[in-house]
Coordinates of C-alpha atoms (C1' of nucleotides) in Angstrom, one line a residue:
Chain A
M239 CA 0.0 0.0 0.0
A240 CA 2.9 2.3 0.5
Q241 CA 3.1 3.0 -3.2
S242 CA -0.6 4.2 -3.3
A243 CA -0.1 6.7 -0.4
H244 CA -0.1 9.5 -3.0
N245 CA -3.4 8.4 -4.4
P246 CA -5.9 11.1 -3.5
Q247 CA -8.8 8.6 -3.1
H248 CA -7.0 7.2 0.0
A249 CA -7.8 10.4 1.9
V250 CA -11.5 9.4 1.7
V251 CA -13.1 8.2 4.9
L252 CA -15.0 4.9 4.3
S253 CA -18.1 4.3 6.3
K254 CA -17.4 0.6 6.7
V255 CA -14.5 -1.7 6.0
Y256 CA -14.1 -5.4 6.5
L257 CA -11.0 -7.2 7.6
L258 CA -10.9 -11.0 7.1
I259 CA -8.5 -12.6 9.4
D260 CA -7.7 -16.0 8.1
C261 CA -5.4 -18.5 9.9
N262 CA -2.8 -20.1 7.5
N263 CA -3.4 -23.9 7.3
F264 CA -4.9 -23.7 10.7
F265 CA -4.8 -27.3 12.0
V266 CA -1.3 -27.8 10.8
S267 CA -0.2 -24.5 12.5
C268 CA -1.8 -25.7 15.7
E269 CA 0.2 -28.9 15.7
R270 CA 3.4 -27.0 14.9
L271 CA 2.8 -24.7 17.8
F272 CA 4.0 -27.4 20.1
R273 CA 6.4 -29.0 17.7
P274 CA 8.7 -26.3 16.4
D275 CA 10.8 -29.0 14.9
L276 CA 8.1 -29.4 12.2
L277 CA 8.2 -25.9 10.9
K278 CA 9.8 -26.6 7.6
R279 CA 8.7 -30.2 7.2
P280 CA 5.6 -31.4 5.3
V281 CA 2.8 -31.9 7.8
L282 CA -0.8 -32.9 7.4
V283 CA -3.8 -33.5 9.5
L284 CA -6.2 -36.4 8.9
S285 CA -10.0 -36.7 9.2
N286 CA -11.8 -39.0 11.6
N287 CA -10.6 -42.6 11.3
D288 CA -7.5 -41.2 9.7
G289 CA -9.4 -41.5 6.5
C290 CA -8.5 -38.4 4.4
V291 CA -6.5 -35.2 4.3
I292 CA -8.2 -32.2 5.9
A293 CA -5.2 -29.8 6.4
R294 CA -1.9 -29.4 4.6
S295 CA 1.2 -27.4 5.2
P296 CA 2.6 -25.5 2.2
E297 CA 5.2 -28.3 1.7
V298 CA 2.3 -30.8 1.4
K299 CA 0.4 -28.6 -1.0
A300 CA 3.6 -28.4 -3.1
L301 CA 3.6 -32.2 -3.4
G302 CA 0.2 -31.8 -5.2
I303 CA -1.8 -33.5 -2.4
K304 CA -5.3 -32.2 -2.6
M305 CA -7.8 -31.5 0.2
G306 CA -9.9 -34.5 1.0
T307 CA -7.6 -37.0 -0.7
P308 CA -8.0 -40.5 0.9
V309 CA -4.8 -41.6 2.6
F310 CA -4.6 -45.0 0.9
E311 CA -4.2 -43.2 -2.5
I312 CA -1.1 -41.3 -1.4
K313 CA 0.6 -43.7 1.0
D314 CA 3.7 -44.0 -1.2
L315 CA 4.0 -40.3 -1.4
L316 CA 3.8 -39.9 2.3
V317 CA 6.5 -42.4 2.9
R318 CA 8.8 -41.1 0.2
Y319 CA 8.7 -37.5 1.4
R320 CA 8.5 -38.4 5.1
V321 CA 5.3 -36.4 5.6
V322 CA 4.4 -36.0 9.2
C323 CA 0.7 -37.0 9.8
F324 CA -1.6 -36.2 12.7
S325 CA -5.0 -37.4 13.6
S326 CA -7.4 -34.5 14.0
N327 CA -7.3 -33.1 17.6
F328 CA -10.3 -30.8 17.5
N329 CA -10.2 -30.0 21.2
L330 CA -6.8 -28.5 20.7
Y331 CA -7.8 -26.6 17.5
L332 CA -11.0 -25.2 19.2
D333 CA -9.1 -24.0 22.2
I334 CA -6.5 -22.2 20.1
S335 CA -9.3 -20.7 18.0
N336 CA -11.0 -19.4 21.1
R337 CA -7.8 -17.7 22.2
I338 CA -7.4 -16.0 18.9
M339 CA -11.0 -14.8 18.9
R340 CA -10.8 -13.5 22.5
L341 CA -7.6 -11.6 21.6
L342 CA -9.2 -10.0 18.5
E343 CA -12.2 -9.0 20.7
S344 CA -9.9 -7.4 23.2
M345 CA -8.4 -5.2 20.4
V346 CA -11.3 -4.1 18.3
A347 CA -15.0 -3.5 18.9
E348 CA -16.7 -5.6 16.2
V349 CA -15.6 -9.1 15.6
L350 CA -17.7 -11.6 13.7
V351 CA -16.4 -15.2 14.2
Y352 CA -17.1 -16.9 10.9
S353 CA -15.5 -20.3 11.4
V354 CA -12.9 -22.0 13.5
D355 CA -10.1 -20.3 11.6
E356 CA -11.6 -17.1 10.3
A357 CA -13.1 -13.9 11.6
F358 CA -14.3 -10.7 10.1
V359 CA -13.5 -7.4 11.8
V360 CA -15.7 -4.4 11.0
L361 CA -14.1 -0.9 11.1
R362 CA -16.3 2.2 10.7
K363 CA -15.4 5.6 9.5
V364 CA -11.7 4.9 8.7
T365 CA -9.4 5.8 5.9
P366 CA -8.0 3.1 3.8
Q367 CA -4.6 3.8 5.4
E368 CA -6.0 3.4 8.9
A369 CA -7.7 0.1 7.9
F370 CA -4.5 -1.2 6.5
S371 CA -2.5 -0.3 9.6
Q372 CA -5.1 -1.8 11.9
A373 CA -4.8 -5.1 9.9
C374 CA -1.0 -5.1 10.3
R375 CA -1.4 -4.5 14.0
L376 CA -3.9 -7.4 14.4
K377 CA -1.7 -9.7 12.4
K378 CA 1.3 -8.9 14.6
A379 CA -0.6 -9.4 17.8
V380 CA -2.0 -12.8 16.8
E381 CA 1.3 -14.1 15.7
R382 CA 3.2 -12.8 18.7
T383 CA 0.7 -13.7 21.4
I384 CA -0.7 -17.0 20.0
G385 CA 1.9 -18.0 17.5
I386 CA -0.5 -18.8 14.7
P387 CA 0.4 -17.2 11.3
V388 CA -2.5 -15.3 9.7
S389 CA -3.4 -13.6 6.4
I390 CA -5.6 -10.5 6.4
G391 CA -7.7 -9.2 3.5
V392 CA -9.1 -5.7 3.7
A393 CA -12.0 -4.3 1.5
T394 CA -15.4 -2.7 1.6
S395 CA -17.4 -6.0 1.4
K396 CA -17.0 -9.4 2.9
T397 CA -16.6 -11.1 -0.5
L398 CA -13.9 -8.6 -1.6
A399 CA -12.2 -9.1 1.8
K400 CA -12.1 -12.8 1.1
I401 CA -10.6 -12.3 -2.3
A402 CA -8.0 -9.9 -0.7
S403 CA -7.1 -12.4 2.0
H404 CA -6.4 -15.0 -0.7
Q405 CA -4.1 -12.6 -2.4
A406 CA -2.4 -11.9 1.0
K407 CA -1.9 -15.6 1.4
T408 CA -0.6 -16.5 -2.0
R409 CA 1.6 -13.5 -2.9
P410 CA 4.7 -13.5 -0.6
E411 CA 5.6 -9.9 -1.5
L412 CA 2.4 -8.7 0.3
Q413 CA 3.7 -10.2 3.6
G414 CA 0.3 -11.4 4.7
V415 CA -1.8 -8.3 4.5
Y416 CA -3.6 -6.9 1.4
A417 CA -6.0 -4.0 1.2
L418 CA -8.1 -4.1 -2.0
F419 CA -9.4 -0.6 -2.5
D420 CA -8.0 0.6 -5.8
P421 CA -10.6 0.1 -8.5
A422 CA -8.0 -0.7 -11.2
E423 CA -6.4 -3.4 -8.9
Q424 CA -9.8 -4.8 -8.2
I425 CA -10.7 -5.2 -11.9
H426 CA -7.3 -6.7 -12.6
I427 CA -7.7 -9.3 -9.9
L428 CA -11.3 -10.1 -10.8
H429 CA -10.2 -10.8 -14.3
Q430 CA -7.7 -13.4 -13.1
L431 CA -10.2 -15.0 -10.7
P432 CA -12.3 -18.0 -12.0
V433 CA -15.9 -17.6 -11.2
G434 CA -16.0 -20.8 -9.2
E435 CA -13.5 -19.5 -6.7
I436 CA -15.7 -16.7 -5.5
W437 CA -17.1 -17.2 -2.0
G438 CA -20.6 -18.6 -2.3
I439 CA -20.2 -20.0 -5.9
G440 CA -19.7 -23.7 -5.7
R441 CA -19.3 -26.4 -8.4
R442 CA -22.9 -26.5 -9.5
L443 CA -23.5 -22.8 -9.9
S444 CA -20.1 -22.4 -11.5
E445 CA -20.9 -24.9 -14.2
K446 CA -24.2 -23.2 -14.9
L447 CA -22.6 -19.8 -15.1
Q448 CA -19.9 -21.0 -17.4
A449 CA -22.6 -22.3 -19.7
L450 CA -23.8 -18.7 -19.9
H451 CA -20.2 -17.7 -20.8
I452 CA -19.5 -16.2 -17.4
N453 CA -16.1 -17.6 -16.6
S454 CA -14.3 -15.0 -14.5
A455 CA -15.2 -12.9 -11.5
A456 CA -15.0 -9.8 -13.7
Q457 CA -17.6 -11.2 -16.1
L458 CA -19.9 -11.8 -13.1
Y459 CA -19.2 -8.3 -11.9
T460 CA -20.5 -6.8 -15.2
A461 CA -23.3 -9.4 -15.7
D462 CA -27.0 -8.5 -15.4
A463 CA -27.6 -9.0 -11.7
T464 CA -31.4 -8.8 -11.9
A465 CA -31.6 -11.4 -14.6
L466 CA -29.3 -13.8 -12.8
K467 CA -31.3 -13.3 -9.6
Q468 CA -34.4 -14.3 -11.6
R469 CA -32.8 -17.3 -13.1
F470 CA -30.9 -18.6 -10.0
S471 CA -31.3 -17.1 -6.6
I472 CA -31.1 -14.1 -4.3
T473 CA -27.8 -15.4 -3.0
L474 CA -26.1 -15.0 -6.4
W475 CA -27.5 -11.4 -6.6
R476 CA -26.0 -10.6 -3.2
T477 CA -22.6 -12.0 -4.3
I478 CA -22.7 -9.8 -7.4
Q479 CA -23.4 -6.7 -5.2
E480 CA -20.6 -7.7 -2.9
L481 CA -18.2 -8.0 -5.8
R482 CA -19.1 -4.4 -6.7
G483 CA -18.1 -3.4 -3.2
N484 CA -21.6 -2.8 -1.8
D485 CA -21.5 -3.8 1.9
E486 CA -24.3 -4.9 4.2
I487 CA -25.5 -7.4 1.7
K488 CA -24.2 -10.7 3.1
E489 CA -25.0 -9.6 6.7
L490 CA -24.1 -12.2 9.3
P491 CA -26.5 -12.5 12.1
P492 CA -25.2 -10.3 14.9
E493 CA -25.9 -12.7 17.6
H494 CA -25.9 -16.1 16.0
Q495 CA -27.8 -18.6 18.1
Q496 CA -27.0 -22.0 16.8
H497 CA -29.7 -23.6 14.8
S498 CA -28.8 -27.3 14.9
I499 CA -26.4 -29.7 16.6
M500 CA -25.2 -32.6 14.6
W501 CA -23.3 -35.7 15.6
S502 CA -22.4 -38.2 12.9
R503 CA -19.6 -40.6 12.1
S504 CA -18.5 -43.0 9.4
F505 CA -17.7 -46.5 10.6
R506 CA -14.4 -48.1 9.9
D507 CA -16.0 -51.5 10.1
K508 CA -19.5 -51.5 8.6
L509 CA -22.5 -52.2 10.8
H510 CA -25.1 -54.7 9.9
T511 CA -27.5 -55.2 12.8
K512 CA -30.2 -52.9 14.2
E513 CA -28.7 -53.4 17.6
D514 CA -25.2 -52.1 16.5
L515 CA -26.7 -49.1 14.7
S516 CA -28.9 -48.4 17.7
S517 CA -26.1 -48.4 20.1
A518 CA -24.0 -46.1 17.8
L519 CA -26.9 -43.7 17.3
C520 CA -27.6 -43.6 21.0
N521 CA -24.0 -42.7 21.7
F522 CA -24.2 -39.9 19.2
A523 CA -27.5 -38.8 20.8
A524 CA -25.9 -38.8 24.2
K525 CA -23.0 -36.6 23.0
A526 CA -25.4 -34.3 21.1
A527 CA -27.6 -33.9 24.1
Q528 CA -24.7 -33.1 26.3
R529 CA -23.6 -30.4 23.9
L530 CA -27.1 -29.1 23.9
R531 CA -27.0 -28.7 27.7
E532 CA -23.6 -27.1 27.5
L533 CA -25.1 -24.4 25.3
K534 CA -28.1 -24.2 27.6
L535 CA -30.5 -24.9 24.7
Y536 CA -33.5 -27.2 24.2
T537 CA -34.5 -29.1 21.1
R538 CA -37.9 -29.7 19.6
L539 CA -36.9 -31.8 16.6
V540 CA -34.7 -34.9 16.4
T541 CA -33.6 -36.4 13.1
I542 CA -31.6 -39.5 12.5
S543 CA -30.1 -40.8 9.3
I544 CA -28.3 -44.0 8.3
R545 CA -26.6 -44.9 5.0
T546 CA -24.5 -47.4 3.2
S547 CA -21.2 -46.4 1.6
Y548 CA -21.1 -44.3 -1.5
F549 CA -18.0 -45.9 -2.6
T550 CA -19.0 -49.5 -3.0
Q551 CA -20.9 -51.5 -5.6
D552 CA -23.0 -53.0 -2.9
K553 CA -26.7 -52.3 -2.9
Q554 CA -27.4 -48.9 -1.5
Y555 CA -29.8 -47.7 1.1
H556 CA -30.2 -44.4 2.9
A557 CA -32.9 -43.0 5.0
A558 CA -33.7 -40.3 7.5
L559 CA -36.6 -39.6 9.7
S560 CA -37.6 -36.9 12.2
V561 CA -39.8 -36.6 15.2
S562 CA -40.9 -33.4 16.9
F563 CA -41.6 -33.0 20.6
D564 CA -44.5 -31.2 22.2
Y565 CA -42.1 -29.6 24.6
P566 CA -38.5 -28.4 24.0
T567 CA -36.2 -30.8 25.9
S568 CA -32.6 -31.5 26.7
D569 CA -33.3 -34.7 28.5
S570 CA -31.1 -37.5 27.2
R571 CA -33.7 -40.1 28.1
I572 CA -36.3 -38.5 25.9
I573 CA -33.9 -38.0 23.0
L574 CA -32.5 -41.5 23.2
S575 CA -35.9 -43.0 23.3
A576 CA -36.9 -41.0 20.2
V577 CA -33.8 -42.2 18.5
T578 CA -34.5 -45.9 19.0
Q579 CA -38.1 -45.5 17.9
L580 CA -37.0 -43.7 14.7
L581 CA -34.5 -46.3 14.0
S582 CA -37.0 -49.2 14.1
R583 CA -39.0 -47.3 11.4
I584 CA -36.2 -46.8 8.9
Y585 CA -33.9 -49.8 9.6
R586 CA -33.7 -52.4 6.8
P587 CA -31.8 -55.6 7.3
G588 CA -29.3 -56.8 4.7
F589 CA -27.2 -53.7 4.2
A590 CA -23.7 -52.8 5.3
Y591 CA -24.2 -49.4 7.0
A592 CA -21.2 -47.1 6.7
K593 CA -22.5 -43.9 8.4
A594 CA -25.1 -42.8 10.8
G595 CA -25.9 -39.5 12.5
I596 CA -28.3 -37.5 14.6
V597 CA -29.4 -33.8 14.3
L598 CA -31.1 -31.8 17.0
S599 CA -32.8 -28.8 15.5
D600 CA -35.6 -26.3 16.2
L601 CA -33.5 -25.2 19.1
T602 CA -34.7 -22.7 21.8
T603 CA -33.2 -21.1 24.8
T604 CA -36.1 -21.9 27.1
R605 CA -38.7 -24.5 27.6
T606 CA -41.4 -22.0 27.9
H607 CA -43.4 -21.8 24.7
Q608 CA -47.0 -21.1 23.8
N609 CA -49.2 -23.5 25.8
D610 CA -50.7 -26.1 23.6
L611 CA -54.4 -26.3 24.5
F612 CA -54.4 -30.1 24.2
V613 CA -51.1 -31.0 25.8
P614 CA -51.2 -31.1 29.6
S615 CA -48.6 -28.9 31.2
L616 CA -45.6 -30.6 32.7
S617 CA -45.2 -29.8 36.3
R618 CA -42.4 -27.6 37.5
N619 CA -41.2 -30.5 39.6
D620 CA -40.9 -32.8 36.6
L621 CA -38.8 -30.2 34.8
L622 CA -36.6 -29.7 37.9
R623 CA -36.1 -33.4 38.4
S624 CA -35.0 -33.8 34.8
D625 CA -32.6 -30.8 35.0
N626 CA -31.0 -32.1 38.2
L627 CA -30.6 -35.6 36.8
M628 CA -29.0 -34.3 33.6
T629 CA -26.7 -32.0 35.5
L630 CA -25.5 -34.9 37.6
L631 CA -25.0 -37.0 34.4
D632 CA -22.9 -34.3 32.8
E633 CA -20.8 -33.9 35.9
L634 CA -20.1 -37.6 36.1
N635 CA -19.2 -37.8 32.5
T636 CA -16.9 -34.8 32.6
R637 CA -15.0 -36.1 35.6
S638 CA -11.9 -38.0 34.4
G639 CA -12.4 -41.7 34.0
A640 CA -16.1 -41.8 34.9
K641 CA -18.5 -42.6 32.0
V642 CA -22.2 -43.1 32.6
F643 CA -24.3 -44.8 30.0
F644 CA -27.8 -45.5 29.3
G645 CA -28.7 -49.1 28.5
A646 CA -29.4 -48.2 24.9
Q647 CA -25.9 -47.1 24.4
G648 CA -24.7 -50.7 24.6
K649 CA -22.1 -52.3 26.8
A650 CA -19.0 -51.0 25.1
P651 CA -19.9 -47.9 23.0
Q652 CA -16.2 -47.2 22.3
Q653 CA -16.1 -50.3 20.2
T654 CA -18.6 -49.0 17.7
S655 CA -19.4 -45.4 17.4
A656 CA -16.6 -43.9 19.4
G657 CA -14.3 -46.6 18.1
S658 CA -12.7 -44.2 15.7
D659 CA -9.2 -44.9 14.7
K660 CA -6.8 -42.1 15.8
R661 CA -3.4 -43.6 16.0
L662 CA -1.6 -40.4 15.3
L663 CA -3.3 -38.2 17.8
S664 CA -1.2 -35.4 19.3
P665 CA -1.5 -34.7 23.1
E666 CA -4.2 -32.3 24.3
Y667 CA -1.5 -29.7 25.1
T668 CA -3.8 -27.0 26.2
T669 CA -7.0 -28.6 27.4
N670 CA -5.8 -31.5 29.4
F671 CA -3.8 -30.7 32.5
K672 CA -1.9 -34.0 32.4
E673 CA -0.6 -33.2 28.9
V674 CA 0.6 -29.7 29.3
P675 CA 4.1 -29.7 27.6
D676 CA 7.1 -29.1 29.7
L677 CA 8.4 -26.0 28.1
F678 CA 11.1 -25.1 30.5
Chain B
dT637 C1' -8.9 -53.3 2.2
dC638 C1' -8.8 -48.1 3.3
dT639 C1' -12.9 -42.3 1.2
dG640 C1' -14.6 -36.3 7.2
dG641 C1' -17.8 -33.8 10.0
dG642 C1' -20.6 -29.8 11.3
dG643 C1' -22.9 -26.1 10.0
dT644 C1' -26.2 -22.3 7.3
dC645 C1' -29.4 -20.5 3.9
dC646 C1' -32.6 -20.8 0.1
dT647 C1' -36.3 -22.8 -2.7
dA648 C1' -39.9 -25.7 -4.4
dG649 C1' -43.8 -27.9 -3.3
dG650 C1' -47.3 -29.8 -0.3
dA651 C1' -50.8 -29.1 3.3
dC652 C1' -54.1 -26.3 4.9
dC653 C1' -57.2 -22.4 5.2
dC654 C1' -60.4 -18.9 3.5
Chain C
dT1491 C1' -69.3 -34.2 -8.8
dC1492 C1' -68.2 -30.0 -10.6
dT1493 C1' -65.0 -26.2 -9.8
dG1494 C1' -60.9 -21.3 -8.1
dG1495 C1' -57.5 -18.5 -6.5
dG1496 C1' -54.5 -16.8 -3.2
dG1497 C1' -52.2 -16.8 1.1
dT1498 C1' -49.3 -18.8 4.8
dC1499 C1' -46.7 -22.2 7.0
dC1500 C1' -43.8 -26.1 7.1
dT1501 C1' -40.5 -29.4 5.5
dA1502 C1' -37.2 -31.9 2.5
dG1503 C1' -33.6 -31.4 -0.1
dG1504 C1' -30.1 -28.9 -2.7
dA1505 C1' -26.1 -26.0 -2.6
dC1506 C1' -22.6 -24.0 -0.4
dC1507 C1' -19.2 -23.1 3.3
dC1508 C1' -15.0 -24.3 6.4

DNA sequence: TCTGGGGTCCTAGGACCC
DNA sequence: TCTGGGGTCCTAGGACCC
C-alpha cells in the first residue's frame, strides 16, 4: 500500500471496512505450535478414522496433495517425502481458535467469528490507510501472542475481503496483508479469478454460469444481476453486489444462536444389525444432548439418518426420519428413546451401514413456549427433576475416568461409534492438565 | 482393504385455510 | 361431482461453506 499513499482517493473516509483474518493452514499450524521442529517439514492432519487429508502445510500442497484425498491413495508419497501425519485433535484446535477470537475481541469492537479459523472485523469511518495499519497491528498481535500465522484481507465488502485475503496468502511480497481498495487493482484481480473461486459460488453454480459464458469474477461483476437473480437465486444477486463493493448485503446475524447440533460418524467397520446401529446412534445422541445442555439450549426436533457407503458397488440404502416433541427438551432419556423409535422405522436388514448420524434442531433457549391447549402442562417439579438428573449426568461424564451410560448405548460404546481410529493423535496440550508440555 | 464432520441458507412444493 | 385462486406455513432437499 505504500506505493498508493499518494493516491488522493485514500484520503477518503470509508463508512465501513471489512478485515478478514484467516489463519494459515490452521490445523497444521496448531500442531506446529507445540512441535517447532516441524516448521519446515511437510505436515498434514487427517480426518476422523485417519481417512482423508483435511489440512496441509505448504510443503504438502507443493507435493500436489489435494484437500480431501483418501490416505490410501497417497501412501507411497507420504513415505517417500517423510510427511508427518496427525489425527485431528479438535479439542486443541478449538481451544487455540477461542484464544485468537478473544484476543481480537480485546483489540477491536466488532468481531464476527465466521469459522474455527476465520473472523471478520468491522471498522467504521476509517481511511484506507487506517484500515491497513489496523490489519497489520492485528496480524502482529495474533502471531506474537498466540503463535499462529494469519493472512488478512481488507475491503469494503466481505466477499472482496475474502478475495483480498487470498491474495495476501498467496503473494509473498504482500507479507500477509492486502487491502483491496484501488478500482484498477480490483478489476485486474477479478479478471484473473475463475468464477467458481468466488465465496458462495460452488461447483454446480459455477458450471451453470460457465454455460452462460460467465467464466471470470470480472464477467460476473458486469453481468445483469437482476436477470441472474431471476434465473438462480437471491444469493447470487448478493454475491454480485458484494463483488461491486456494496456492503451490508451478506450480513451475518449479529448474535448467532446455533440452529442445529449434529453428531455423525463413518464406521471403519461396517455395521449390519439394528442393535449395533442403535447403540451407535444412542451414543451420538448422548453426545449431542450433552452439547445441547452445555449451550443451555433445548430441542424440539430430532432427526436420525443412516446410510450405506457411496464408494462400493453393494446395494445402496439411505434413510432419514424426524420426530418433533410437544415440549422443548434437553433430557437424554427423551432424546435416546426417540432415536430408538425412529431407527425401528427406517432400519432395513441386509445392508452394510457405513455412516449414521443425529441432528437436533428447532433449538430454543427456554422450555417456555406457547401453551398447547391439548397437551397437559408438565409440572415444574418434573422439569426440575429432569434438570437435576442431567446436570448430575454431565458432571459424572466430565470427571476424568467416569463414564455413565444408558442401557441403549450398549455395553462397550467405544467399540462401535466412538471406536474411531486415531493412531496419530497429538496430546491435548492446552485442554488436558496432564498433557501440558514441559516447556522449561 | 482403506474415502470427514458440522454447519447455514434458500427454494420448491405440499398441506391447509379462507 | 363439478370447480378457483390466493395466502401462509412447514419441510425436505439442494447447494454451499470451512
